[in-house]
Amino acid sequence: MIQINENFLNLKDNYLFSTIHQKVEEFKKENSNRKIISLGIGDVTQPLPSSITKAMEKACQEMSDITTFKGYGPEQGYEFLREEIQKEDYEKRGIYIDKDEIFISDGAKCDTANITELFDMNSKVAITDPVYPVYLDSNIIAGRKDINYLPCTKENNFVPELPKERCDIIYLCYPNNPTGTVLTKEQLKIWVDYAKENKSILLFDSAYERYITQEEIPHSIYEIEGAREVAIEFRSFSKTAGFTGVRCAYLVIPKELKGYTKQGKERFLHSLWKRRCSCKFNGVSYITQKGAEAVYTEEGQKQVQRNIQYYLENVSILKEGLQKLGYEIYGGINSPYIWLRVPNNKTSWEFFDELLTKANIVGTPGSGFGNAGEGYFRLTAFGQREEILEAMEKIKRMG
Ligand code: MLT
């Protein structure tokens, strides 16, 4: 008798965005004449910049020619892309990262889930609450039982407190998904110091760093002194360059970053991850990596920035519009996400239903991101401008 991994039974029946999708499909069936505006899942709507598609077309041509065809690429990613990342994303900000510390992958979602393979099953995990559901679900699937939730609500200005008991693995995501809030350098330093003191590891997801508008807010955990010894950073081309459908991301594991065996012997996480990639991954396609490389050209940077600016303007429209209507709004300054307080003591799912049925707008209930998200609601600004404006009108009419 083949036995299943029973940890799966400890998950919620559906992944958050699948539940939402299902509900919306049911609504559509009964209301086929209504136009639905999707401000739910954080998926981009602007097409890929032309400099990126041109680079990908050129790479396709190379693949069709026997003299330039490429088979398997390096598991860690092509050097041409890792060099650009090292130079443009880190060196230009005064951060030292070696190109060999960068691992190209097909998404930060997979990376933040797969990284848990590096750590012992009994490791204690700390996650902020509300949280991107992948962190929690992947640890549940792995069988980790000791999960500590760090509530982030308006009462603590969405700043997580240090865990009450010592934790091994700590997930931090800033700019935060879902709350759209950020941490300052001083606030992040507290976590770096904690991790150093406790020999813990910080898993820092900075998939939304390009949306930072305030000068003083750090883009990378490695802007904090000592972080190289305690942090892995995750980045993605999805929300930055429109790669949600193309798939390309990367993570950084500094070479000095250590974990320990049961006997207390040090092991470098970089070598373990490298070993894991060579065994389980054959790299991201050459065509995709050529597209990602084009992000760093002068034209690529201009075009990518234009799209980000577009989404940032969307978020301002939502933020200001909703504030005028009297909603309590968080986020939306350094992030494409608005985190709003659900009015009239309704639950997050009640507000979801109301917004869907009365205004035909899809958002994400805060409680789907964790218990501390109850009473909140997330809207994304990744929609097209006309839809954002239409959504605001509809919310206004909803009263
Ligand atoms: C979200 O809506 O939270 C994200 O788009 C989902 C993801 O990036 O996987």
CSV table of C-alpha atoms and ligand atoms in Angstrom, one decimal:
chain,number,residue,atom,x,y,z
A,1,MET,CA,0.0,0.0,0.0
A,2,ILE,CA,1.5,3.3,-1.1
A,3,GLN,CA,1.3,5.8,1.7
A,4,ILE,CA,0.9,9.4,1.1
A,5,ASN,CA,2.8,12.3,2.7
A,6,GLU,CA,0.2,13.0,5.4
A,7,ASN,CA,1.5,16.4,5.9
A,8,PHE,CA,-0.6,17.4,3.0
A,9,LEU,CA,-3.6,16.7,5.1
A,10,ASN,CA,-2.6,19.5,7.4
A,11,LEU,CA,-2.9,22.1,4.6
A,12,LYS,CA,-6.0,24.1,4.0
A,13,ASP,CA,-8.1,22.4,1.3
A,14,ASN,CA,-7.2,25.0,-1.4
A,15,TYR,CA,-4.4,27.4,-2.0
A,16,LEU,CA,-5.7,30.9,-1.4
A,17,PHE,CA,-5.6,32.1,-5.0
A,18,SER,CA,-7.2,28.8,-6.2
A,19,THR,CA,-10.1,29.4,-3.7
A,20,ILE,CA,-10.6,32.9,-5.1
A,21,HIS,CA,-10.4,31.7,-8.7
A,22,GLN,CA,-13.1,29.1,-8.0
A,23,LYS,CA,-15.4,31.6,-6.3
A,24,VAL,CA,-15.0,34.0,-9.2
A,25,GLU,CA,-15.7,31.3,-11.8
A,26,GLU,CA,-18.9,30.4,-9.9
A,27,PHE,CA,-20.0,34.0,-9.9
A,28,LYS,CA,-19.2,34.4,-13.6
A,29,LYS,CA,-21.3,31.4,-14.4
A,30,GLU,CA,-24.4,33.0,-12.8
A,31,ASN,CA,-23.6,36.5,-14.0
A,32,SER,CA,-22.2,36.1,-17.5
A,33,ASN,CA,-23.2,39.6,-18.5
A,34,ARG,CA,-21.0,41.3,-15.8
A,35,LYS,CA,-17.5,42.5,-16.4
A,36,ILE,CA,-15.2,41.5,-13.6
A,37,ILE,CA,-12.2,43.6,-12.6
A,38,SER,CA,-9.4,41.6,-11.1
A,39,LEU,CA,-7.4,43.3,-8.3
A,40,GLY,CA,-6.9,40.0,-6.6
A,41,ILE,CA,-3.8,38.0,-7.5
A,42,GLY,CA,-0.7,40.1,-8.0
A,43,ASP,CA,-0.3,39.5,-11.7
A,44,VAL,CA,1.1,42.1,-14.0
A,45,THR,CA,-1.0,43.3,-17.0
A,46,GLN,CA,1.5,45.5,-19.0
A,47,PRO,CA,3.2,43.6,-21.8
A,48,LEU,CA,6.9,42.7,-21.8
A,49,PRO,CA,9.1,45.7,-22.8
A,50,SER,CA,10.2,45.4,-26.4
A,51,SER,CA,13.9,45.3,-25.5
A,52,ILE,CA,13.2,42.1,-23.6
A,53,THR,CA,11.1,40.4,-26.3
A,54,LYS,CA,13.7,41.4,-29.0
A,55,ALA,CA,16.4,39.8,-26.9
A,56,MET,CA,14.3,36.7,-26.6
A,57,GLU,CA,13.6,36.6,-30.3
A,58,LYS,CA,17.3,36.9,-31.0
A,59,ALA,CA,17.9,34.0,-28.6
A,60,CYS,CA,15.3,31.9,-30.4
A,61,GLN,CA,17.1,32.5,-33.6
A,62,GLU,CA,20.3,31.4,-32.0
A,63,MET,CA,18.6,28.2,-30.9
A,64,SER,CA,17.6,27.5,-34.5
A,65,ASP,CA,21.1,27.6,-35.8
A,66,ILE,CA,23.5,24.7,-35.4
A,67,THR,CA,26.4,27.0,-34.7
A,68,THR,CA,24.7,28.8,-31.8
A,69,PHE,CA,22.3,26.2,-30.5
A,70,LYS,CA,22.4,25.5,-26.8
A,71,GLY,CA,21.5,22.4,-24.8
A,72,TYR,CA,21.6,22.2,-21.1
A,73,GLY,CA,22.7,25.4,-19.5
A,74,PRO,CA,24.6,25.8,-16.2
A,75,GLU,CA,22.3,24.9,-13.2
A,76,GLN,CA,23.2,28.0,-11.4
A,77,GLY,CA,22.4,30.2,-14.4
A,78,TYR,CA,24.4,31.7,-17.2
A,79,GLU,CA,27.3,33.9,-16.2
A,80,PHE,CA,26.1,36.8,-18.5
A,81,LEU,CA,23.0,37.2,-16.4
A,82,ARG,CA,24.6,36.7,-13.0
A,83,GLU,CA,27.2,39.3,-13.9
A,84,GLU,CA,24.5,41.9,-14.7
A,85,ILE,CA,22.6,41.2,-11.5
A,86,GLN,CA,25.8,41.5,-9.5
A,87,LYS,CA,26.7,44.8,-11.1
A,88,GLU,CA,23.3,46.4,-11.5
A,89,ASP,CA,21.3,45.1,-8.5
A,90,TYR,CA,24.1,45.1,-5.9
A,91,GLU,CA,27.3,46.8,-6.9
A,92,LYS,CA,25.5,50.0,-7.9
A,93,ARG,CA,24.0,50.1,-4.5
A,94,GLY,CA,27.3,49.7,-2.8
A,95,ILE,CA,26.6,46.0,-1.9
A,96,TYR,CA,29.2,43.4,-2.3
A,97,ILE,CA,27.8,40.1,-3.8
A,98,ASP,CA,29.9,37.7,-5.8
A,99,LYS,CA,28.4,36.5,-9.0
A,100,ASP,CA,28.9,33.0,-7.9
A,101,GLU,CA,26.6,33.6,-4.9
A,102,ILE,CA,23.7,34.2,-7.3
A,103,PHE,CA,21.4,31.3,-8.4
A,104,ILE,CA,19.1,31.9,-11.3
A,105,SER,CA,15.7,30.1,-11.0
A,106,ASP,CA,12.2,30.0,-12.4
A,107,GLY,CA,10.5,31.9,-9.7
A,108,ALA,CA,10.7,33.2,-6.1
A,109,LYS,CA,7.6,31.2,-5.3
A,110,CYS,CA,9.6,27.9,-6.0
A,111,ASP,CA,12.7,29.3,-4.4
A,112,THR,CA,11.1,30.3,-1.1
A,113,ALA,CA,9.4,26.9,-1.0
A,114,ASN,CA,12.4,24.8,-2.1
A,115,ILE,CA,14.9,26.5,0.2
A,116,THR,CA,13.3,24.7,3.2
A,117,GLU,CA,15.0,21.5,2.0
A,118,LEU,CA,18.3,22.9,3.4
A,119,PHE,CA,17.0,22.8,7.0
A,120,ASP,CA,16.3,20.2,9.6
A,121,MET,CA,12.7,19.0,10.0
A,122,ASN,CA,12.6,20.1,13.6
A,123,SER,CA,13.7,23.6,12.9
A,124,LYS,CA,11.5,26.3,14.5
A,125,VAL,CA,10.0,28.6,11.9
A,126,ALA,CA,8.9,32.2,12.4
A,127,ILE,CA,6.6,33.8,9.8
A,128,THR,CA,4.9,37.2,9.9
A,129,ASP,CA,1.1,37.1,10.0
A,130,PRO,CA,-0.4,37.9,7.5
A,131,VAL,CA,2.0,36.3,5.1
A,132,TYR,CA,2.5,35.1,1.5
A,133,PRO,CA,0.9,31.6,1.9
A,134,VAL,CA,3.8,29.8,0.2
A,135,TYR,CA,6.1,30.1,3.2
A,136,LEU,CA,3.7,28.5,5.5
A,137,ASP,CA,2.4,25.8,3.1
A,138,SER,CA,5.8,24.6,2.1
A,139,ASN,CA,6.9,24.2,5.7
A,140,ILE,CA,3.7,22.3,6.5
A,141,ILE,CA,4.3,20.0,3.5
A,142,ALA,CA,7.8,19.4,4.8
A,143,GLY,CA,6.3,18.4,8.1
A,144,ARG,CA,7.5,21.2,10.3
A,145,LYS,CA,5.2,21.6,13.3
A,146,ASP,CA,6.9,24.4,15.2
A,147,ILE,CA,5.6,27.5,13.4
A,148,ASN,CA,5.7,30.8,15.3
A,149,TYR,CA,3.4,33.6,14.0
A,150,LEU,CA,4.5,37.2,14.3
A,151,PRO,CA,1.3,39.3,14.1
A,152,CYS,CA,1.6,42.5,12.0
A,153,THR,CA,-1.4,44.7,12.5
A,154,LYS,CA,-2.1,48.4,12.7
A,155,GLU,CA,-1.6,48.1,16.5
A,156,ASN,CA,2.1,47.5,16.0
A,157,ASN,CA,2.4,49.5,12.7
A,158,PHE,CA,2.8,46.3,10.8
A,159,VAL,CA,6.3,45.8,12.4
A,160,PRO,CA,6.8,42.3,13.6
A,161,GLU,CA,8.2,41.8,17.1
A,162,LEU,CA,11.0,39.3,17.7
A,163,PRO,CA,9.7,35.8,18.4
A,164,LYS,CA,9.1,35.0,22.1
A,165,GLU,CA,11.0,31.7,21.8
A,166,ARG,CA,14.2,31.2,19.8
A,167,CYS,CA,13.5,30.4,16.1
A,168,ASP,CA,15.8,28.9,13.5
A,169,ILE,CA,14.2,30.0,10.2
A,170,ILE,CA,12.7,33.5,9.9
A,171,TYR,CA,10.9,34.6,6.8
A,172,LEU,CA,10.8,38.4,6.1
A,173,CYS,CA,9.3,39.9,3.0
A,174,TYR,CA,9.8,43.7,2.4
A,175,PRO,CA,8.2,45.6,0.8
A,176,ASN,CA,5.7,43.3,2.4
A,177,ASN,CA,3.2,41.1,0.6
A,178,PRO,CA,0.3,41.5,1.5
A,179,THR,CA,0.4,44.6,3.7
A,180,GLY,CA,2.5,46.8,1.4
A,181,THR,CA,4.5,48.1,4.4
A,182,VAL,CA,8.3,48.4,4.7
A,183,LEU,CA,10.9,48.2,7.3
A,184,THR,CA,13.7,50.7,7.8
A,185,LYS,CA,17.4,49.8,8.1
A,186,GLU,CA,17.2,50.2,11.8
A,187,GLN,CA,14.3,47.8,12.0
A,188,LEU,CA,16.0,45.2,9.8
A,189,LYS,CA,19.2,45.5,11.8
A,190,ILE,CA,17.3,44.2,14.9
A,191,TRP,CA,16.6,41.0,12.9
A,192,VAL,CA,20.1,40.6,11.6
A,193,ASP,CA,21.4,41.0,15.1
A,194,TYR,CA,18.9,38.5,16.4
A,195,ALA,CA,19.8,36.0,13.7
A,196,LYS,CA,23.5,36.4,14.5
A,197,GLU,CA,23.0,36.0,18.2
A,198,ASN,CA,20.8,32.9,17.8
A,199,LYS,CA,22.6,31.3,14.8
A,200,SER,CA,19.3,31.6,12.9
A,201,ILE,CA,18.7,32.2,9.3
A,202,LEU,CA,16.8,35.1,7.7
A,203,LEU,CA,14.9,34.2,4.4
A,204,PHE,CA,14.5,37.7,3.0
A,205,ASP,CA,12.0,38.0,0.1
A,206,SER,CA,12.5,41.3,-1.7
A,207,ALA,CA,10.5,40.5,-4.8
A,208,TYR,CA,8.9,44.0,-4.6
A,209,GLU,CA,12.0,46.1,-4.0
A,210,ARG,CA,11.6,48.0,-7.3
A,211,TYR,CA,8.5,49.6,-5.9
A,212,ILE,CA,10.4,51.4,-3.2
A,213,THR,CA,9.9,55.1,-3.6
A,214,GLN,CA,11.3,56.4,-0.4
A,215,GLU,CA,15.1,57.0,-0.5
A,216,GLU,CA,15.9,55.8,3.0
A,217,ILE,CA,14.2,52.3,2.7
A,218,PRO,CA,16.6,49.5,2.0
A,219,HIS,CA,16.2,47.4,-1.1
A,220,SER,CA,18.3,44.5,0.0
A,221,ILE,CA,18.9,42.8,3.3
A,222,TYR,CA,22.6,43.0,2.5
A,223,GLU,CA,22.5,46.8,3.0
A,224,ILE,CA,22.4,45.8,6.7
A,225,GLU,CA,25.7,45.2,8.3
A,226,GLY,CA,26.3,41.6,9.2
A,227,ALA,CA,23.5,40.3,6.9
A,228,ARG,CA,25.9,38.3,4.7
A,229,GLU,CA,26.4,35.9,7.7
A,230,VAL,CA,22.8,35.3,8.3
A,231,ALA,CA,20.6,35.9,5.3
A,232,ILE,CA,19.5,34.5,2.0
A,233,GLU,CA,17.8,36.9,-0.4
A,234,PHE,CA,15.1,36.2,-3.0
A,235,ARG,CA,14.4,38.4,-6.0
A,236,SER,CA,12.2,38.0,-9.0
A,237,PHE,CA,11.8,39.5,-12.5
A,238,SER,CA,8.0,38.9,-12.2
A,239,LYS,CA,6.7,42.1,-10.7
A,240,THR,CA,9.8,44.0,-11.8
A,241,ALA,CA,9.9,43.3,-15.5
A,242,GLY,CA,6.6,41.5,-16.2
A,243,PHE,CA,8.0,37.9,-16.1
A,244,THR,CA,5.0,36.3,-14.3
A,245,GLY,CA,4.3,34.3,-17.4
A,246,VAL,CA,7.9,34.0,-18.5
A,247,ARG,CA,9.4,32.8,-15.2
A,248,CYS,CA,12.8,34.0,-14.0
A,249,ALA,CA,14.1,34.9,-10.5
A,250,TYR,CA,17.2,34.5,-8.5
A,251,LEU,CA,18.4,34.0,-5.0
A,252,VAL,CA,21.6,35.0,-3.3
A,253,ILE,CA,23.5,32.8,-0.8
A,254,PRO,CA,26.6,34.5,0.5
A,255,LYS,CA,29.5,32.1,0.7
A,256,GLU,CA,30.1,32.6,4.4
A,257,LEU,CA,26.5,31.7,5.3
A,258,LYS,CA,26.6,28.6,7.6
A,259,GLY,CA,24.3,26.0,9.0
A,260,TYR,CA,25.1,23.3,11.6
A,261,THR,CA,25.0,19.6,11.8
A,262,LYS,CA,23.5,17.9,14.9
A,263,GLN,CA,27.0,17.6,16.2
A,264,GLY,CA,27.4,21.4,15.8
A,265,LYS,CA,29.8,21.2,12.8
A,266,GLU,CA,29.6,24.1,10.4
A,267,ARG,CA,28.4,23.5,6.8
A,268,PHE,CA,28.2,26.2,4.1
A,269,LEU,CA,24.7,26.6,2.8
A,270,HIS,CA,26.0,27.8,-0.6
A,271,SER,CA,27.6,24.4,-1.3
A,272,LEU,CA,24.5,22.6,-0.1
A,273,TRP,CA,22.2,24.6,-2.4
A,274,LYS,CA,24.6,24.2,-5.3
A,275,ARG,CA,24.6,20.5,-4.7
A,276,ARG,CA,20.8,20.6,-4.5
A,277,CYS,CA,20.5,22.5,-7.8
A,278,SER,CA,22.8,20.2,-9.7
A,279,CYS,CA,20.7,17.2,-8.6
A,280,LYS,CA,17.2,18.7,-9.0
A,281,PHE,CA,17.4,21.5,-11.5
A,282,ASN,CA,18.5,22.0,-15.0
A,283,GLY,CA,18.4,25.7,-15.1
A,284,VAL,CA,16.2,28.3,-16.6
A,285,SER,CA,16.0,28.4,-20.4
A,286,TYR,CA,18.6,30.3,-22.4
A,287,ILE,CA,15.9,32.3,-24.1
A,288,THR,CA,14.4,33.4,-20.7
A,289,GLN,CA,17.8,34.3,-19.3
A,290,LYS,CA,18.6,36.4,-22.4
A,291,GLY,CA,15.3,38.2,-21.8
A,292,ALA,CA,16.2,38.8,-18.2
A,293,GLU,CA,19.7,40.1,-19.3
A,294,ALA,CA,18.0,42.7,-21.5
A,295,VAL,CA,16.3,44.1,-18.4
A,296,TYR,CA,19.7,45.6,-17.5
A,297,THR,CA,20.3,47.4,-20.8
A,298,GLU,CA,19.8,51.1,-20.9
A,299,GLU,CA,16.6,50.8,-22.9
A,300,GLY,CA,15.5,47.8,-20.8
A,301,GLN,CA,15.9,49.8,-17.6
A,302,LYS,CA,13.9,52.7,-19.0
A,303,GLN,CA,11.1,50.5,-20.2
A,304,VAL,CA,10.9,48.5,-17.0
A,305,GLN,CA,10.9,51.7,-15.0
A,306,ARG,CA,8.0,53.0,-17.1
A,307,ASN,CA,5.9,50.0,-16.2
A,308,ILE,CA,6.7,50.3,-12.6
A,309,GLN,CA,5.8,53.9,-12.6
A,310,TYR,CA,2.5,53.0,-14.3
A,311,TYR,CA,1.6,50.6,-11.5
A,312,LEU,CA,2.8,53.1,-8.8
A,313,GLU,CA,0.4,55.6,-10.3
A,314,ASN,CA,-2.3,53.0,-10.2
A,315,VAL,CA,-1.6,52.4,-6.6
A,316,SER,CA,-1.8,56.1,-5.8
A,317,ILE,CA,-5.2,56.4,-7.6
A,318,LEU,CA,-6.5,53.5,-5.5
A,319,LYS,CA,-5.0,54.8,-2.2
A,320,GLU,CA,-6.2,58.4,-2.6
A,321,GLY,CA,-9.6,57.4,-4.0
A,322,LEU,CA,-10.2,55.0,-1.2
A,323,GLN,CA,-9.0,57.4,1.5
A,324,LYS,CA,-11.4,60.1,0.1
A,325,LEU,CA,-14.2,57.6,0.5
A,326,GLY,CA,-13.2,57.2,4.2
A,327,TYR,CA,-11.4,53.8,4.0
A,328,GLU,CA,-8.5,53.2,6.3
A,329,ILE,CA,-5.6,52.4,4.0
A,330,TYR,CA,-2.1,51.0,4.6
A,331,GLY,CA,0.7,50.3,2.1
A,332,GLY,CA,0.6,51.6,-1.4
A,333,ILE,CA,3.7,53.9,-1.0
A,334,ASN,CA,6.6,51.5,-1.6
A,335,SER,CA,4.4,48.7,-3.0
A,336,PRO,CA,1.9,47.8,-5.6
A,337,TYR,CA,-0.4,46.6,-2.8
A,338,ILE,CA,-3.1,48.4,-0.8
A,339,TRP,CA,-4.0,46.9,2.5
A,340,LEU,CA,-7.3,48.2,3.7
A,341,ARG,CA,-9.2,47.9,6.9
A,342,VAL,CA,-12.6,46.2,6.2
A,343,PRO,CA,-15.3,48.7,7.2
A,344,ASN,CA,-18.3,48.0,9.5
A,345,ASN,CA,-16.7,45.1,11.3
A,346,LYS,CA,-17.3,42.8,8.4
A,347,THR,CA,-15.0,39.8,8.0
A,348,SER,CA,-12.5,39.8,5.1
A,349,TRP,CA,-14.5,37.1,3.2
A,350,GLU,CA,-17.8,39.0,3.8
A,351,PHE,CA,-16.2,42.1,2.2
A,352,PHE,CA,-14.8,39.9,-0.6
A,353,ASP,CA,-18.4,38.8,-1.4
A,354,GLU,CA,-19.8,42.3,-1.2
A,355,LEU,CA,-17.2,43.7,-3.5
A,356,LEU,CA,-17.6,40.9,-6.0
A,357,THR,CA,-21.4,41.0,-6.0
A,358,LYS,CA,-22.0,44.7,-5.8
A,359,ALA,CA,-19.0,46.1,-7.7
A,360,ASN,CA,-17.8,43.1,-9.6
A,361,ILE,CA,-14.3,43.6,-8.2
A,362,VAL,CA,-12.0,40.8,-7.1
A,363,GLY,CA,-9.7,41.4,-4.2
A,364,THR,CA,-8.0,39.2,-1.7
A,365,PRO,CA,-9.4,38.7,1.8
A,366,GLY,CA,-6.8,39.5,4.5
A,367,SER,CA,-7.7,36.4,6.5
A,368,GLY,CA,-6.5,34.3,3.5
A,369,PHE,CA,-3.0,35.4,4.5
A,370,GLY,CA,-3.3,34.4,8.1
A,371,ASN,CA,-5.4,35.0,11.2
A,372,ALA,CA,-4.0,38.4,11.9
A,373,GLY,CA,-5.2,39.4,8.4
A,374,GLU,CA,-8.8,39.1,9.4
A,375,GLY,CA,-10.6,42.4,9.1
A,376,TYR,CA,-8.2,43.5,6.3
A,377,PHE,CA,-8.3,43.3,2.5
A,378,ARG,CA,-5.7,43.5,-0.2
A,379,LEU,CA,-6.1,45.2,-3.6
A,380,THR,CA,-3.4,45.1,-6.2
A,381,ALA,CA,-2.5,47.9,-8.5
A,382,PHE,CA,-1.3,45.7,-11.4
A,383,GLY,CA,-4.5,46.2,-13.3
A,384,GLN,CA,-4.8,48.3,-16.5
A,385,ARG,CA,-5.4,52.0,-15.8
A,386,GLU,CA,-9.0,52.1,-17.2
A,387,GLU,CA,-9.9,49.2,-14.9
A,388,ILE,CA,-8.4,50.9,-11.9
A,389,LEU,CA,-10.4,54.0,-12.6
A,390,GLU,CA,-13.5,52.0,-13.3
A,391,ALA,CA,-13.0,50.0,-10.0
A,392,MET,CA,-12.8,53.3,-8.1
A,393,GLU,CA,-16.1,54.5,-9.6
A,394,LYS,CA,-17.7,51.2,-8.8
A,395,ILE,CA,-16.5,51.3,-5.2
A,396,LYS,CA,-17.8,54.9,-4.9
A,397,ARG,CA,-21.2,53.8,-6.2
A,398,MET,CA,-21.2,50.8,-3.8
A,399,GLY,CA,-21.3,53.4,-1.0
B,1,MLT,C1,0.3,37.4,-4.8
B,1,MLT,O1,-0.8,37.8,-5.4
B,1,MLT,O2,0.4,37.4,-3.6
B,1,MLT,C2,1.4,37.0,-5.7
B,1,MLT,O3,1.2,37.4,-7.0
B,1,MLT,C3,1.4,35.6,-5.8
B,1,MLT,C4,2.7,35.1,-6.3
B,1,MLT,O4,3.6,36.0,-6.6
B,1,MLT,O5,2.9,33.9,-6.4
